[in-house]
XYZ file of C-alpha atoms in Angstrom:
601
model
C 122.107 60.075 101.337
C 123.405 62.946 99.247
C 120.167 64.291 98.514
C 118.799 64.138 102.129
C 121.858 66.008 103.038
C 120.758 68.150 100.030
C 117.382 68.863 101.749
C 118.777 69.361 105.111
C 120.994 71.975 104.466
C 118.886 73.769 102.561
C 116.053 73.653 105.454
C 118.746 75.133 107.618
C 119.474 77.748 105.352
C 115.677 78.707 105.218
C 115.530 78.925 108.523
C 118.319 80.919 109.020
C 117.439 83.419 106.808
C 114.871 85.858 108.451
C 117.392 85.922 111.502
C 120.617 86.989 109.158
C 118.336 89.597 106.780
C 117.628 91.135 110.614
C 120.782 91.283 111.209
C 121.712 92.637 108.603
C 119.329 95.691 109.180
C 121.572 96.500 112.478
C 119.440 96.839 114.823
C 121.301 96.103 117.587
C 123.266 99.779 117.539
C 119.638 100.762 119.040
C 120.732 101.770 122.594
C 117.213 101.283 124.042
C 116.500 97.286 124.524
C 112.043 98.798 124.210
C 112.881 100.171 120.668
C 115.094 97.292 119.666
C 113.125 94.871 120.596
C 110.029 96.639 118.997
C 111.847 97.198 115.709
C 113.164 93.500 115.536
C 109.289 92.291 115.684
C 108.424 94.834 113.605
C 110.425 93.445 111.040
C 109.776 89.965 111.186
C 105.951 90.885 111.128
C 106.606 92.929 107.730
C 108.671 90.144 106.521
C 106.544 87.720 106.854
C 103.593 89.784 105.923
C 101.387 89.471 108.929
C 101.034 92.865 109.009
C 98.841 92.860 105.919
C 96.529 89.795 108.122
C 93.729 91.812 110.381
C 93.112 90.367 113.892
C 89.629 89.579 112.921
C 90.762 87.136 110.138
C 93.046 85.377 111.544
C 90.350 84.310 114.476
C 88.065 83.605 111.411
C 91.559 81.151 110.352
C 91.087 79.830 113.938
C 87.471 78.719 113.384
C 87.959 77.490 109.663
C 90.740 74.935 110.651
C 89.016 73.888 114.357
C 91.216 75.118 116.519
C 88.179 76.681 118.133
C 87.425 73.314 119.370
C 90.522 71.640 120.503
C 91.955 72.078 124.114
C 94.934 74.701 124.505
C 97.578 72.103 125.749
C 96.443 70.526 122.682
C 99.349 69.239 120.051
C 99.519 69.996 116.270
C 102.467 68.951 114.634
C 104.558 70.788 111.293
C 102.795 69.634 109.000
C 99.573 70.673 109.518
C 100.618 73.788 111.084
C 102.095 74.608 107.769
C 98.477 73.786 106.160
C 96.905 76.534 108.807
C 99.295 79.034 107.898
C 98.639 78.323 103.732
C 95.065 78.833 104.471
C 95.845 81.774 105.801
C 97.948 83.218 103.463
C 95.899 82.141 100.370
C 92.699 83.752 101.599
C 94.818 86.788 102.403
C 96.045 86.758 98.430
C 92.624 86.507 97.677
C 91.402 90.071 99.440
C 94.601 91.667 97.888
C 94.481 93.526 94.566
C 96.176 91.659 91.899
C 99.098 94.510 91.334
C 99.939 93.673 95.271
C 99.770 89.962 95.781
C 102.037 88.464 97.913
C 104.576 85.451 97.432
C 102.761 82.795 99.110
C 105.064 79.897 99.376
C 107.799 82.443 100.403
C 105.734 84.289 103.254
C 104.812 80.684 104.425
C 108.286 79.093 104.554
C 109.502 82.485 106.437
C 107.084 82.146 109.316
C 106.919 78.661 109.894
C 110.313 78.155 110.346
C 110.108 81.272 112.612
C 107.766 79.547 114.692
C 109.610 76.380 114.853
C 112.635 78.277 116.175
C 110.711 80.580 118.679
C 108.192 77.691 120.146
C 110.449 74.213 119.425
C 113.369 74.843 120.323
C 113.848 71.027 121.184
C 112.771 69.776 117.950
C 110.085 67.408 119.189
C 108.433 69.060 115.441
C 105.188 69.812 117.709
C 103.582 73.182 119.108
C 100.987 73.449 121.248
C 97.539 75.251 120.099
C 97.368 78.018 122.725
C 101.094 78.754 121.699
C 100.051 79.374 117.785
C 97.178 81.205 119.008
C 99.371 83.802 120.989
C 101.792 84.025 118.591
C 99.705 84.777 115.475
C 97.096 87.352 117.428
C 100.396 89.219 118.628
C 102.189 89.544 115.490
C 99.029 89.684 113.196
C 97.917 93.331 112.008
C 95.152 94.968 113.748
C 94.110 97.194 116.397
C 95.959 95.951 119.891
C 92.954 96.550 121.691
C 90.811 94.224 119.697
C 93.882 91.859 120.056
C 93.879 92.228 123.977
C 89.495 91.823 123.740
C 90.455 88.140 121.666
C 93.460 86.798 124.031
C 91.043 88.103 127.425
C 88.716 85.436 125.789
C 91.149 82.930 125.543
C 92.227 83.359 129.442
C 88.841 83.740 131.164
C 86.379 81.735 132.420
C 82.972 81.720 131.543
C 81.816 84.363 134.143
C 84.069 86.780 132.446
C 86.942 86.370 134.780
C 90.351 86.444 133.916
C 92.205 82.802 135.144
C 95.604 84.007 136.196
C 97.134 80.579 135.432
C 96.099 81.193 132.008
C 97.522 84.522 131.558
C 100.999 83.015 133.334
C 100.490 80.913 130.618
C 100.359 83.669 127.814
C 102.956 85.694 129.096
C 105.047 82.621 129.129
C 104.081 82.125 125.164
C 104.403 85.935 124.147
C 107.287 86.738 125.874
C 109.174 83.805 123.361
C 108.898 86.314 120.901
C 111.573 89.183 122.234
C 113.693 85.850 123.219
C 113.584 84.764 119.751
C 114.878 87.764 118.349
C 117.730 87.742 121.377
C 116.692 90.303 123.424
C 115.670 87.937 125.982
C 117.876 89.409 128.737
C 115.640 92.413 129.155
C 111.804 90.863 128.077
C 112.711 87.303 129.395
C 109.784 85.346 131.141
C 110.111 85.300 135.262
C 107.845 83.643 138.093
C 107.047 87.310 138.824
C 105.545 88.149 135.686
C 101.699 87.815 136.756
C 102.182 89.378 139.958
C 103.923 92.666 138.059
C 101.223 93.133 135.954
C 98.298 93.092 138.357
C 99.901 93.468 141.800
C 97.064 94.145 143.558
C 94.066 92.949 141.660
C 92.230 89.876 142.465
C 89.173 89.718 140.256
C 90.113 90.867 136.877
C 87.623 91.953 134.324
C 87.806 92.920 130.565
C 88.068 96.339 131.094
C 90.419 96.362 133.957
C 92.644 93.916 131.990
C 92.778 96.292 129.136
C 93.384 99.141 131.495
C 96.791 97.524 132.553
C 97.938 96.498 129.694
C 97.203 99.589 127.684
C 98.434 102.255 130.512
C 100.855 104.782 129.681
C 103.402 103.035 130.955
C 102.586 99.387 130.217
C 104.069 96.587 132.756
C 107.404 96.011 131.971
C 107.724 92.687 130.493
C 104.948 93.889 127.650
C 106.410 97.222 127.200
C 107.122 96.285 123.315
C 104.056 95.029 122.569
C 102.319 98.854 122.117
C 105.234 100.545 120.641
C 105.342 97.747 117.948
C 101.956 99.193 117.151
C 102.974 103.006 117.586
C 106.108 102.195 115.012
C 103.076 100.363 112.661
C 101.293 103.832 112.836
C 103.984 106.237 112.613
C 106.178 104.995 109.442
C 104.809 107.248 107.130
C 104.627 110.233 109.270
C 105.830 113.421 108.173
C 107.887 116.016 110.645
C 108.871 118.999 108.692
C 111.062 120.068 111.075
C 115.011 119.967 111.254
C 117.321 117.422 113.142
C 118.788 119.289 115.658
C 121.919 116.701 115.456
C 122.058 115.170 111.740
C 120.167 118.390 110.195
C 118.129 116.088 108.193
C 115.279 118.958 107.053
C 112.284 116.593 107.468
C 111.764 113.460 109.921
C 109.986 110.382 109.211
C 108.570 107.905 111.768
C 108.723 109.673 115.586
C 110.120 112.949 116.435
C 111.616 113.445 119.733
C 111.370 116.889 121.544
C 114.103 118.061 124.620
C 112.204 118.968 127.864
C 114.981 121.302 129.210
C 116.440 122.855 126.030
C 114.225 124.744 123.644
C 114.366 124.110 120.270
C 115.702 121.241 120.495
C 114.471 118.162 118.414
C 116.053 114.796 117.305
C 114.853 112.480 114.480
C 114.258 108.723 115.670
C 117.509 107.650 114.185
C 119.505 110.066 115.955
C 117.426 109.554 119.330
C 117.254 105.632 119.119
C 121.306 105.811 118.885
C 122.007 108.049 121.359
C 123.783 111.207 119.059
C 123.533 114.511 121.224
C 125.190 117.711 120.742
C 125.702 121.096 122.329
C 124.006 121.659 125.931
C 122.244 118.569 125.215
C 122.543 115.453 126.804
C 121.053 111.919 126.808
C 119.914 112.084 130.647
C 117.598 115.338 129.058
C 113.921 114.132 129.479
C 112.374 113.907 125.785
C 109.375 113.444 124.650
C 107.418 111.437 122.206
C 105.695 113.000 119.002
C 103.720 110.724 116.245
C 102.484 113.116 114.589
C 102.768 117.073 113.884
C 100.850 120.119 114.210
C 101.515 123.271 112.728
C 101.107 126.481 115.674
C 98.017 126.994 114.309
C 96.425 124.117 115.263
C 98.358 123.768 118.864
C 96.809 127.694 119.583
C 93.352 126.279 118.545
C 93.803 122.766 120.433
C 95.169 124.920 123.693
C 91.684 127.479 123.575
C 89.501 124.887 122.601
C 90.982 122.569 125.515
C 90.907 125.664 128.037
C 86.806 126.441 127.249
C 86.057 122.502 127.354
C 85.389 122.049 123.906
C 88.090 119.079 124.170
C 87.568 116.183 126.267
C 90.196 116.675 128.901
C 92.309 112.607 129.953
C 90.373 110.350 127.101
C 90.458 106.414 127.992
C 92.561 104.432 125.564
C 89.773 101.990 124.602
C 85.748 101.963 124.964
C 84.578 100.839 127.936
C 82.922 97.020 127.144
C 80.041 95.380 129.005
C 81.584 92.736 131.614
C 79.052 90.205 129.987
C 78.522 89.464 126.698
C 75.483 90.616 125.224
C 72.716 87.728 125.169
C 71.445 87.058 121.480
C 68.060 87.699 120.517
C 65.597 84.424 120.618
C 64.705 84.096 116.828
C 63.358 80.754 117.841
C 59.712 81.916 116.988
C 60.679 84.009 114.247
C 58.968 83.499 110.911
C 60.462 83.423 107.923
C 59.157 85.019 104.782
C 58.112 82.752 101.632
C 58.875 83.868 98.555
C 55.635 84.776 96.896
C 56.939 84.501 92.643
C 59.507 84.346 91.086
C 58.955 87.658 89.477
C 58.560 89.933 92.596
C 61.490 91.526 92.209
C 60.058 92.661 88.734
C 57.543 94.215 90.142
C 58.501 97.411 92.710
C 61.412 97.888 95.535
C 60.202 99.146 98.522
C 62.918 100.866 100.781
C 61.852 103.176 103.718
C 58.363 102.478 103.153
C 58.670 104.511 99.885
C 57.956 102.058 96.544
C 60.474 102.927 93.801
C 59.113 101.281 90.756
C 61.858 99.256 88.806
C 62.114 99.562 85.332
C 59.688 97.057 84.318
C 57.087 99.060 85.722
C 56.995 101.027 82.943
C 57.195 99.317 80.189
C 54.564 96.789 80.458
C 51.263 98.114 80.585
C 49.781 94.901 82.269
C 51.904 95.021 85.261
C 49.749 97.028 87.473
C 47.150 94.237 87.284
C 49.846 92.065 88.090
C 50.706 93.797 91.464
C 47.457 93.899 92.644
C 47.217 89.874 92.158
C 50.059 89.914 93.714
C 49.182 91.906 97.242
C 46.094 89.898 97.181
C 47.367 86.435 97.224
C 50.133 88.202 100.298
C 46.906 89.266 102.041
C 45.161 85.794 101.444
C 48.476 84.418 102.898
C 48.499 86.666 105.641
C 44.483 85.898 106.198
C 45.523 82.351 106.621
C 48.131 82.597 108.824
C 46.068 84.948 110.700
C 42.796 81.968 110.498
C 45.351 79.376 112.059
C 46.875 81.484 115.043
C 43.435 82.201 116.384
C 42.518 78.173 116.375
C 45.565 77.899 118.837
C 44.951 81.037 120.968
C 42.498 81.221 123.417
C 38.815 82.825 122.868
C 39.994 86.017 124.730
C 42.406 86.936 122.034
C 39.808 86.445 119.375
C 38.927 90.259 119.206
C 42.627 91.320 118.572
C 43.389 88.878 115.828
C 40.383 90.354 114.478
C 41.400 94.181 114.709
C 45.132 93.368 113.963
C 43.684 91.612 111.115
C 41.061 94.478 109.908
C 44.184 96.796 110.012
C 46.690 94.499 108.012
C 43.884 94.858 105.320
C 43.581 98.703 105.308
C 47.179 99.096 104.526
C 47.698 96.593 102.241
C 44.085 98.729 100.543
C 46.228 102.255 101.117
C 49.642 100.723 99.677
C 47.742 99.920 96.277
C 45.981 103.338 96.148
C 49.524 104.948 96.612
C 50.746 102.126 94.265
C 47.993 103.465 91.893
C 48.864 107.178 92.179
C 52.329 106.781 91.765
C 52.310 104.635 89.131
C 50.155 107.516 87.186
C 52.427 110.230 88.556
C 55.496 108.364 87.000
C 53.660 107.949 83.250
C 53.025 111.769 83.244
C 56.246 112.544 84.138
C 57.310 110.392 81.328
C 55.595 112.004 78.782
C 55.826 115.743 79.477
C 59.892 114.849 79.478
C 59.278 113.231 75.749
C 57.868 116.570 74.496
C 60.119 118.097 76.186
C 62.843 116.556 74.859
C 61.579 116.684 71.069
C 63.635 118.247 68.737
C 62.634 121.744 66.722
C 64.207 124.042 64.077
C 64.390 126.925 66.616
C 66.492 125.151 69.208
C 68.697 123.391 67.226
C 69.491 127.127 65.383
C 69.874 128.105 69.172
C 72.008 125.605 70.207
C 74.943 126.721 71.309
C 77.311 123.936 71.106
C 77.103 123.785 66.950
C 77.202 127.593 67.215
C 80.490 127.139 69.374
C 81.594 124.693 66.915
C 81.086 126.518 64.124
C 82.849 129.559 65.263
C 85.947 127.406 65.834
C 85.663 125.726 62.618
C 85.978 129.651 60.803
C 88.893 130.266 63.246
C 90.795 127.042 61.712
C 89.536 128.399 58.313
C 91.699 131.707 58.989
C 94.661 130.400 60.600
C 95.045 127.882 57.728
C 94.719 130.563 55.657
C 97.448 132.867 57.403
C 99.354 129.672 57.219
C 99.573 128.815 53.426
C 100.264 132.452 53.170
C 103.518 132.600 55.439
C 104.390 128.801 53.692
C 104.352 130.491 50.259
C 106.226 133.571 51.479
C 108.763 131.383 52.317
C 108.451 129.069 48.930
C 109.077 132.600 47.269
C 112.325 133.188 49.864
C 113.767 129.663 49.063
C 113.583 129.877 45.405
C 115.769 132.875 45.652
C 118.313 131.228 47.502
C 117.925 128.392 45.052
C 119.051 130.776 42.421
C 121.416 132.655 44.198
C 123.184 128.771 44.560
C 123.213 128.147 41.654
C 124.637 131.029 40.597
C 127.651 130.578 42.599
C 127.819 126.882 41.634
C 128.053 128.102 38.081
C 131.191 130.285 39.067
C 132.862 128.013 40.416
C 132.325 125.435 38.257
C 133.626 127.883 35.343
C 136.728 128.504 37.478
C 137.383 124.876 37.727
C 137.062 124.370 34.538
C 139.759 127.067 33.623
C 142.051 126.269 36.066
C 142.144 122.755 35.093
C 141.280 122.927 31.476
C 138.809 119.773 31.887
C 135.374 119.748 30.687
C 133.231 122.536 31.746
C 130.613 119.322 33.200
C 132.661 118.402 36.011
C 130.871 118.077 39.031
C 131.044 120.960 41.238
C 129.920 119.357 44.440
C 132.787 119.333 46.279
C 133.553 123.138 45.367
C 134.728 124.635 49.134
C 131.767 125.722 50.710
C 129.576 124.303 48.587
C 128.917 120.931 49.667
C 125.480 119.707 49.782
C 124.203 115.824 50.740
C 122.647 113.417 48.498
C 119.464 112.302 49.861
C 118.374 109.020 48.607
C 114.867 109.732 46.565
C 112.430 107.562 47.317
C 110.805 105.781 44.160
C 107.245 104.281 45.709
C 104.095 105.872 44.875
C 103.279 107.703 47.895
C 106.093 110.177 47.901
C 105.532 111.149 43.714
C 104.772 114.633 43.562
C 101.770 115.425 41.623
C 104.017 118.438 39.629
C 106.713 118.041 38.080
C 109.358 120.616 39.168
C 109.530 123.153 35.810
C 105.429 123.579 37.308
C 107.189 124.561 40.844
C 109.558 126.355 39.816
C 107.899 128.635 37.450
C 108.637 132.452 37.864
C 112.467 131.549 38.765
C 115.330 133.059 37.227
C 117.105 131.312 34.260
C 120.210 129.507 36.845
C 117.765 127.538 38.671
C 115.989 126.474 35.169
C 119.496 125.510 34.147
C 119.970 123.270 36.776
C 117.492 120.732 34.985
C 119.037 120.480 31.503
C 120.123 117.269 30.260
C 123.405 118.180 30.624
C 123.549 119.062 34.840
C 125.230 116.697 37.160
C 123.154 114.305 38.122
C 123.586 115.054 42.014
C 122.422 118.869 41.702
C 119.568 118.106 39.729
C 118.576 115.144 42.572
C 118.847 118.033 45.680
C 116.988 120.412 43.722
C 114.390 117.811 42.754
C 114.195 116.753 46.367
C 114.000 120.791 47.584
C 110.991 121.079 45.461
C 108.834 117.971 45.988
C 108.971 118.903 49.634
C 107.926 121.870 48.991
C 105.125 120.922 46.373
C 104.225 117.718 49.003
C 103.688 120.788 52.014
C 101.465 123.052 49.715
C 99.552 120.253 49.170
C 98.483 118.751 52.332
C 97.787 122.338 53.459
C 95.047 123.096 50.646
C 94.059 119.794 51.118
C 92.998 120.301 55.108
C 92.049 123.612 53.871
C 89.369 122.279 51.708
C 88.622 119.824 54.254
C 87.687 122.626 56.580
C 86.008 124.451 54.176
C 83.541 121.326 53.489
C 83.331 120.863 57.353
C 82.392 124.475 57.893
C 79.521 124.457 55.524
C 77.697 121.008 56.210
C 77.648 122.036 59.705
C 76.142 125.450 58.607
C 73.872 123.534 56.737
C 72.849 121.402 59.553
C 72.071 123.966 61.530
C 69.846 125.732 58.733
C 68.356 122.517 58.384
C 67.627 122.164 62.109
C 67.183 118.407 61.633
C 67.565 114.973 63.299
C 71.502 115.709 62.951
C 71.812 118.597 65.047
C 69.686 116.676 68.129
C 72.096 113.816 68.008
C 74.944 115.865 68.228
């Protein structure tokens, strides 16, 4: 008992949960029910990632799980509307790019309880087919015109005729959807809906139906349904322009423009709340911008318009044929037999121009090969030909004959073409080999190892200028070497007479003087190759000092230290030095050479 509890709290959680994350987005401080209602849908679409499901595969959804084939006021319980919507979100995983899959089990659990709320309300734990149908082509993503083209199919007869019970019953399904999301009030189903939406109209046809529905304005009662879609195609639009209220300095989403006061523009957040300010006021007539154009492009749009160049009133959707197109009798159609296996080996023909594959070329024996090939097609065709003209009557005898006689002079013109292309192509093939063999002369004229090489004798010189400036300074810091020790060896005398201690104190912590121990590594990269008299030959007598057996041992580590990184630095650059050096003259060898080497490269 506990654990069913468990279970059923936990399913009312989940189905509370889409309807307090839309609350929490506040939508409700929208003072326009169109927009608010729009927005809420909007969001449960995103949320439930619909909006990432085209109209076209969700029918294809319809037809993999035969609802195609069941009757409208036809029954489907949870469960396996729960396996239809998996289906559908699994396939729609597998379209997705891996660094944008979607959480399956999550998107699935958000929608179905959605439905359950919006179409069983009663809890009977049963919707009707035509009700999922509606629902998922209406909240899908997609073009709403191709939307409007699948749900005209759904409510017309055979003839093409729209059945005005069945589009009762649509609006009756669709308009759940704003009542499920509690703007019912204003988008709530009436006995007047039909008649609002065609008033007049008796026979209505695809392209009248889309008319109506797709007018600027729509009926009332479907007033949401295109500016879902407009919000759908305007959230990433960019308005460089200033908020006349909130001076925001760039507008996302739609930008509304004052009829009566110039200048005046409000970003959707501003307009869908109502802010105004100044001689501005909410009864102003605004209008509706999704997208913008710089005064260039209005000047060129307004000339362009006034010499005709632009199509003045454009219909918001191609006009469609009343009738479906009939499809073409293949009844009678024959198939082609696969001659080999190893056609494909042999040439593609596209446009009626061969393009010989790369087999062609290699094997010499292949051209025998086609024309076995054509003949057995033309022996095949010869037959087929033979066994029409026993069923036809004598009179046709003389045009199976010339139809024939023709079939055979183009299959004999295809393998002379064959033929001369064939030799064409092994021509080509060798004039590009000689071409393309390698001499002295062009690889001494090639100027990519010339390029090379002149960049190669640029490193030479600026490594050279280099160890230059690096033993400049090696000079500079000996000197200050000495000069330290110099003063070291004052102060270490003036201790030493002050105090009347040994003359061997360490003078490290003389004021001023202070230096750090650094902590010498003992491993057999970091031994330098010279020992540090070798580096510090040519320095004055002080710095020699400093190395005597009887020195502090801490001096005699920094200056040890000093002069291995200064020995390690000289190194490494004659090192790359002679490395470049090397590198400069195999290449100018290779180019004297003019061999196999310089063709590779």
């Amino acid at each position: 008992m506990i654990e069913e509890g468990s279970k059923r709290g936990k399913a009312m959680v989940e189905k509370r949960q889409l309807f307090m994350e839309m609350r929490a987005q506040n939508f409700d401080v929208i003072r326009l029910s169109t927009y608010r209602t729009a927005c809420k849908l909007r969001f449960v679409q995103k949320r439930c990632n619909l909006h990432l499901v085209d109209v076209w595969n969700m029918i294809e959804a319809f037809r993999d799980n035969g609802l195609n084939t069941l009757d409208h006021n036809a029954e489907i319980n949870v469960s396996r509307l729960e396996t239809i919507l998996s289906s559908i979100y699994y396939q729609l995983n597998k379209r997705l790019p891996t660094t944008h899959q979607i959480n399956v089990e999550q998107s699935i659990g958000l929608l179905l309880n959605f439905m359950v709320a919006t179409y069983d309300s009663e809890g009977h734990g049963k919707l009707t087919v035509f009700s999922m149908k509606a629902m998922l082509a209406t909240m899908c993503g997609g073009k709403i015109v191709d939307k409007l083209r699948y749900i005209f199919s759904q409510i017309s007869d055979s003839s093409g005729v729209m059945v005005f019970a069945k589009f009762d019953q649509f609006l009756r399904e669709v308009l759940k959807l704003p009542t499920a999301v509690f703007e019912g009030p204003s988008f709530g189903y009436t006995e007047h809906s039909v008649r609002t939406c065609f008033p007049q109209q008796k026979k209505i046809l695809l392209n009248t139906f889309l008319d109506v529905l797709m007018a600027d304005p729509p009926p009332q009662c479907l007033v949401w349904l295109p500016l879902m879609h407009r919000l759908a195609n305007v959230e990433n639009v960019f308005h460089p322009v200033e908020c006349s209220y909130c001076r925001s300095e760039s507008m996302m989403g739609f930008r509304y423009r004052c009829q009566q006061c110039h200048g005046y523009q409000l970003c959707q957040s501003c307009f869908w709340r109502g802010h105004a300010n100044g001689p501005h006021s909410n009864q102003h007539q605004m209008k509706e911008h999704s997208s913008w154009k710089s005064p260039a492009k209005k000047l060129s749009h307004a000339i362009s318009k006034s010499l005709g160049c632009v199509p003045i009133g454009e219909p918001p959707h191609p006009v469609f044929p009343e009738q479906a197109e009939r499809p073409q009798e293949l009844t009678h159609t024959v198939q082609p037999k696969p001659v080999a296996n190893n056609m494909n080996d042999t040439m593609l023909m596209s446009s009626g121009t061969p393009t010989p594959t790369k087999s062609v070329l290699e094997s010499p024996s292949r051209l025998d090969e086609e024309h076995r090939l054509i003949a057995r097609y033309a022996a095949r065709l010869a037959a087929e030909a033979g066994n029409s003209t026993q069923q036809c009557p004598p009179t046709d005898l003389s045009f199976n004959f010339d139809a024939n006689k023709q079939q055979r002079q183009l299959i004999a013109e295809l393998e002379n073409k064959n033929r001369e292309i064939l030799q064409e192509i092994q021509r080509l093939r060798l004039e590009h080999e000689q071409a393309s063999q390698p001499t002295p002369e062009k690889a001494q004229q090639n100027p990519t190892l010339l390029a090379e090489l002149r960049l190669l004798r640029h490193r030479k010189d600026e490594l050279e200028r280099r160890m230059s400036a690096l033993q400049e300074s090696r000079r500079e810091l000996m000197v200050q070497l000495e000069g330290l020790m110099r003063l070291l060896k004052d102060e270490e005398q003036k201790q030493a007479s002050q105090s009347g201690g040994s003359p061997h104190s360490s003078p490290s912590h003389g004021a001023g003087c202070s230096m750090p121990m650094p902590i010498r590594s003992t491993s057999a990269g970091s031994t330098p190759t010279h020992t540090p008299q070798d580096c510090l030959a040519g320095v004055g007598g002080d710095v020699l000092e400093a190395f005597a057996q009887g020195v502090p041992r801490n001096l005699r580590n920094d200056l040890l230290v000093a002069a291995d990184s200064i020995t390690n630095t000289m190194s490494s650059l004659v090192k790359e030095l002679h490395s470049v050096d090397d590198g400069g003259e195999e290449e100018e060898t290779n180019m004297r050479n003019g061999g196999d080497r310089a063709e590779a490269e």
